[in-house]
Amino acid sequence: MPAKITAAAPQQKKKHGFLFEIKKNWVLYLMTVPGILFFLVFSYIPMGGLVMAFQNFNLVKGIFGSEFGGLNNFKFLFADGTRQTVLKVIGNTLYLNILFIFFSTLASVALAIIFNEVRNKHVKKVTQTLSILPYFVSWAVIALFLEGFLKADGGMLSTFLAQHGMNISFYSDPGPWRLILVIMRIWQGAGYGAIVYIATITGMDPGIYEAAEIDGASRWQQIIHLTLPMLKSTIVLMTLFSVGRIFYGDFGMIYGLVQDNSMLFSTTDVIDTYVYRMLRQLNNYGMSTAVGLIQSVLGFVFVYFANNLARRFEPDSAIF
């Protein structure tokens, strides 16, 4: 008689708890501790201070002793006397950050493609290093160099323009400063931002380019039809990260370059510099916290809607 063939019972996976997972991969979890502590100390614990936005905060009485003021700080921000200034500051923050995101992304992607096309390894290393160096230079130092170019008395660029009939007083004319800030942002951050795109290009299958080259595609056609489409997901993801801070002006850059020059505030004053000036000059902690809370809420709203758009058109790039 033929032997009976019995199907082997499927092996059930053993369920292990959280403590087993920690014990098994404790080294990996240990590596996350510095990052967790960083966000805990600098992002989550300070959120308790948001209560000051709803208080008539007194520095002597502290958070627990100050009187509750409800929405008074928010009402004062949008009162007739301050509404125009606050709306102008919010508008400047949005407009400048949109310019920063667009042109910085464009410059970073362009640099990454250019570095990828350089065939000489030594030239590639030197150019990449030189493009990243400005990221590590302090804005205070950059401000001194910029003053040497732009100051009315003896500035290199001001003198050159004056010799050609264009007398521009950069530190009293707010008009050119949006362009100046965008240029400085690109110069300082494009090389550093290109690192992510270079890594993405490096991870692409070289066989695709070899096949395209065999089919007669030029380098330019390979960039347009292969490199850029494969970079799309990374570009969308990095843009989403940038949108999360669209209501946060680059305080170090803007305050470092503009300082307290009130003649330039109409085009350069952003939420961060406005809050800092309010805190330093008026000692109004409650109102400063109210502005910061508005800043955070609006940033979250922008991220939420931008992520929904990304999920609809590029699902792989959505954050959640």
Coordinates of N, CA and C in Angstrom, one line a residue, residues 40-57 62-64 66 73-74 284-293 296:
L40 N 13.9 65.4 22.4 CA 13.2 65.5 23.7 C 13.5 66.8 24.4
V41 N 14.8 67.2 24.5 CA 15.3 68.4 25.2 C 15.0 69.6 24.5
F42 N 15.1 69.7 23.1 CA 15.0 70.9 22.4 C 13.7 71.1 21.6
S43 N 12.9 70.0 21.6 CA 11.6 70.1 20.8 C 10.4 69.9 21.7
Y44 N 10.4 68.8 22.5 CA 9.2 68.4 23.2 C 9.1 69.1 24.6
I45 N 10.2 69.1 25.4 CA 10.1 69.7 26.7 C 9.8 71.2 26.6
P46 N 10.4 72.0 25.6 CA 10.1 73.4 25.5 C 8.6 73.7 25.2
M47 N 7.9 72.7 24.6 CA 6.5 72.9 24.3 C 5.6 73.3 25.5
G48 N 6.1 72.9 26.7 CA 5.4 73.3 27.9 C 5.3 74.8 28.1
G49 N 6.3 75.5 27.5 CA 6.4 77.0 27.6 C 5.3 77.7 26.7
L50 N 4.6 76.9 25.9 CA 3.6 77.5 25.0 C 2.4 78.1 25.8
V51 N 2.3 77.7 27.1 CA 1.3 78.3 28.0 C 1.5 79.8 28.1
M52 N 2.7 80.3 27.9 CA 3.0 81.7 28.0 C 2.2 82.5 27.0
A53 N 1.8 81.9 25.9 CA 1.1 82.6 24.8 C -0.3 83.0 25.3
F54 N -0.8 82.3 26.4 CA -2.1 82.6 26.9 C -2.1 83.3 28.3
Q55 N -0.9 83.8 28.7 CA -0.7 84.4 30.0 C -0.2 85.9 29.8
N56 N -0.5 86.7 30.8 CA 0.2 88.0 31.0 C 1.5 87.7 31.7
F57 N 2.5 87.2 30.9 CA 3.6 86.5 31.6 C 4.5 87.6 32.3
G62 N 7.0 83.9 37.0 CA 7.2 82.6 36.2 C 6.0 82.1 35.6
I63 N 6.1 80.9 35.0 CA 4.9 80.3 34.3 C 3.8 80.0 35.2
F64 N 4.1 79.5 36.4 CA 3.1 79.0 37.3 C 2.5 80.1 38.1
S66 N 2.2 83.5 36.8 CA 1.6 84.6 36.0 C 0.1 84.4 35.7
N73 N -3.0 88.1 24.0 CA -1.8 88.3 23.2 C -2.1 88.2 21.7
F74 N -3.0 87.2 21.3 CA -3.3 87.1 19.9 C -4.1 88.2 19.4
N284 N 8.3 91.4 25.9 CA 7.0 90.8 26.0 C 7.1 89.3 25.6
Y285 N 7.2 88.5 26.6 CA 7.4 87.0 26.4 C 6.1 86.4 25.9
G286 N 5.0 86.8 26.4 CA 3.7 86.2 26.0 C 3.4 86.4 24.6
M287 N 3.6 87.7 24.1 CA 3.3 88.0 22.7 C 4.3 87.3 21.8
S288 N 5.6 87.2 22.2 CA 6.6 86.5 21.4 C 6.2 85.0 21.2
T289 N 5.7 84.4 22.3 CA 5.3 83.0 22.3 C 4.1 82.8 21.5
A290 N 3.2 83.8 21.5 CA 2.0 83.7 20.6 C 2.3 83.7 19.2
V291 N 3.3 84.5 18.8 CA 3.7 84.5 17.4 C 4.4 83.2 17.0
G292 N 5.2 82.7 17.9 CA 5.8 81.4 17.7 C 4.8 80.2 17.5
L293 N 3.7 80.3 18.3 CA 2.7 79.3 18.2 C 1.9 79.4 16.9
S296 N 4.1 77.8 14.2 CA 4.2 76.3 14.3 C 2.9 75.8 13.7

